[in-house]
Amino acid sequence: MAGACLWMLAGLVQAAVEADARVVFIAHAITRDTSDAPTLRHWTYATVSPVTGTGDGLQLRLRPLWARAPDMPGIDSFSLDDRHAEDRAVRAVLTSGFDLRVQPDGVAVRPVDPTAWRTLSGSQPDEGLLVSTRLAALALRPVVLPTAPQTGHAIVRHDRTGDFASLETRMQVRTIDDAIAVLDLEFSGDDLRGHGRQAVRLHDGQPLETRLYLERPPVGADAPQAHRLHVVDMATEPTLDLELDPEQAHAYVESIEAALGHPPFSAPTDDPALFRLHPTPEGALEPWMPAGQVPATDAMLVFGLKRQPHGPRLIITIGADGRAIGKAGPPLSEFSTLRVRDVALLDQAGRPLAGAEATLVHPTVSMQDRQRVDETQLMFPFHLPHDVAAETLAAAHTIRMRGDANVYRWDGADTVVRPAQTMHAGDTRIEWTSPHRAALIQPYSQPADRQGRWTTAVPVDAAGREIPSALVMVWRSLDIPGDWRTPAALPALGLEAGRVPHRLEIATAEPIAGLRLRHYRWHTEPRTWIFHDVRSRMNDAERATYEREFGPSGATAR
């Protein structure tokens, strides 16, 4: 039974999702102050939506969609089994969600269904789950900003009621732009202390991303606890693999620093093995730039069902496979990317399946030949109601994703002679670092952008001929993630690390007389992806075997 372990997770699945709900990702790590206690990590996707008609203050409804304990195999939101009373009770409590009641002087978190909560836990509800959800509420609480906030402005909030009635929160504006303010946070109270950093929208103080390091004193026989909490709005399109894997984040920074710290970037060299001519002819699109035609990958999209070892729920797997369209050779190198707006499971007549309403969690989805991703994985793009029936899954004929794809076109080229700047792209600039070094700097694009410009650069000599070069692209901040325990060591927010200008570092053996800038325009076009049931690509014998294993009658067997 998975019910008892799932109490440590901050959520499960809710079938109904309000139209104005936003999706957040919550990563929570708990460390107890004992020598043998391992760190417990919990990952959760949840919808957060306002509840109207509740009187004074703000009320938010937290409805978790998916949860996983990455260090504990089999502990996730797919492992509940209705044949066990405890698991049925867990679902009854958690699918109803939690209400976050926000007042000017406090925030309180309560289960939506207190009767089911008491039924599950007996006379004393399990406070561990509530504590976890209450800490997440600190990251979801809107901030009342000054009328015209500026860097250095201080904000103090005193909680007199709610779950943290003695908590004082001190905030200071760290940075600010035309849409977002980044705040440094400091917490002090009888039962909680710590620090954090938070990015909020200027127009309403709504948190977009928050990191918190919080310490709780010992309670009874329990040891002191340290909590690391990262809560991020998925509409900001965070790079979760870098956020959740410190080793990968370190590897990115170290790889860039290693490249820039050695010749030809650290010092000139004439070693020909370090340089090459640009592989793309002028006027052609770069290999990663989709043109107007539909990529071959779009015809390869398939989905299927598979059994999991820790519960009865069949798991959806989506992917792309050239063999589905007769491409039986090595995997194709082409890939396709879609910024998804909505997802639907459709029956054979093309109608949405009742009881299988999908909630999008990852707005941007990329697919390439032989790729597979299933519902238990962090990067799966959508989630279904937890109680979706096996018969419903078996009736799915296609999965439809509607969204927008970026399409590129050539926009001309110009040569910029040292030490001038380009006039063609006003938001792009050149740093003439040394006779053998230059950098092309251009702004990042926002997830909501629907058109834009991208520029690459080829170094040239005084006669305008291309010079072989070495290139390094820097697309994120090079700050090494810290250990959270002090404000100075707190890792930068993803919104800070990812909202830096992109730098194309260029190094050559010959002196650089100028840069030949190649300009491209891009815009979004509507596109629909259809994932076909893998059974439609099977012969009769393969299909019969598959349906015996995964059809409605076989889906209930363990």
PDB file of C-alpha atoms in Angstrom, residues 1-3 79-91 120 310-312 558:
ATOM      1  CA  MET A   1       0.000   0.000   0.000  1.00  0.00           C
ATOM      2  CA  ALA A   2       1.261   3.426  -0.886  1.00  0.00           C
ATOM      3  CA  GLY A   3      -1.039   5.570   1.239  1.00  0.00           C
ATOM      4  CA  SER A  79       0.848   3.982  -6.911  1.00  0.00           C
ATOM      5  CA  LEU A  80      -2.508   4.291  -5.117  1.00  0.00           C
ATOM      6  CA  ASP A  81      -4.574   1.140  -5.315  1.00  0.00           C
ATOM      7  CA  ASP A  82      -8.342   1.320  -4.744  1.00  0.00           C
ATOM      8  CA  ARG A  83      -8.358  -2.235  -3.451  1.00  0.00           C
ATOM      9  CA  HIS A  84      -6.780  -0.928  -0.239  1.00  0.00           C
ATOM     10  CA  ALA A  85      -8.917   1.172   2.100  1.00  0.00           C
ATOM     11  CA  GLU A  86      -6.020   3.373   3.137  1.00  0.00           C
ATOM     12  CA  ASP A  87      -5.222   4.267  -0.460  1.00  0.00           C
ATOM     13  CA  ARG A  88      -8.883   5.053  -1.148  1.00  0.00           C
ATOM     14  CA  ALA A  89      -8.885   7.368   1.859  1.00  0.00           C
ATOM     15  CA  VAL A  90      -5.710   9.098   0.737  1.00  0.00           C
ATOM     16  CA  ARG A  91      -7.288   9.839  -2.617  1.00  0.00           C
ATOM     17  CA  LEU A 120      -8.232   9.048   7.265  1.00  0.00           C
ATOM     18  CA  HIS A 310       4.113  -0.210  -8.185  1.00  0.00           C
ATOM     19  CA  GLY A 311       0.392   0.133  -8.874  1.00  0.00           C
ATOM     20  CA  PRO A 312      -2.512  -0.898 -11.097  1.00  0.00           C
ATOM     21  CA  ARG A 558      -1.876  -7.193 -11.274  1.00  0.00           C
TER      22      ARG A 558
END
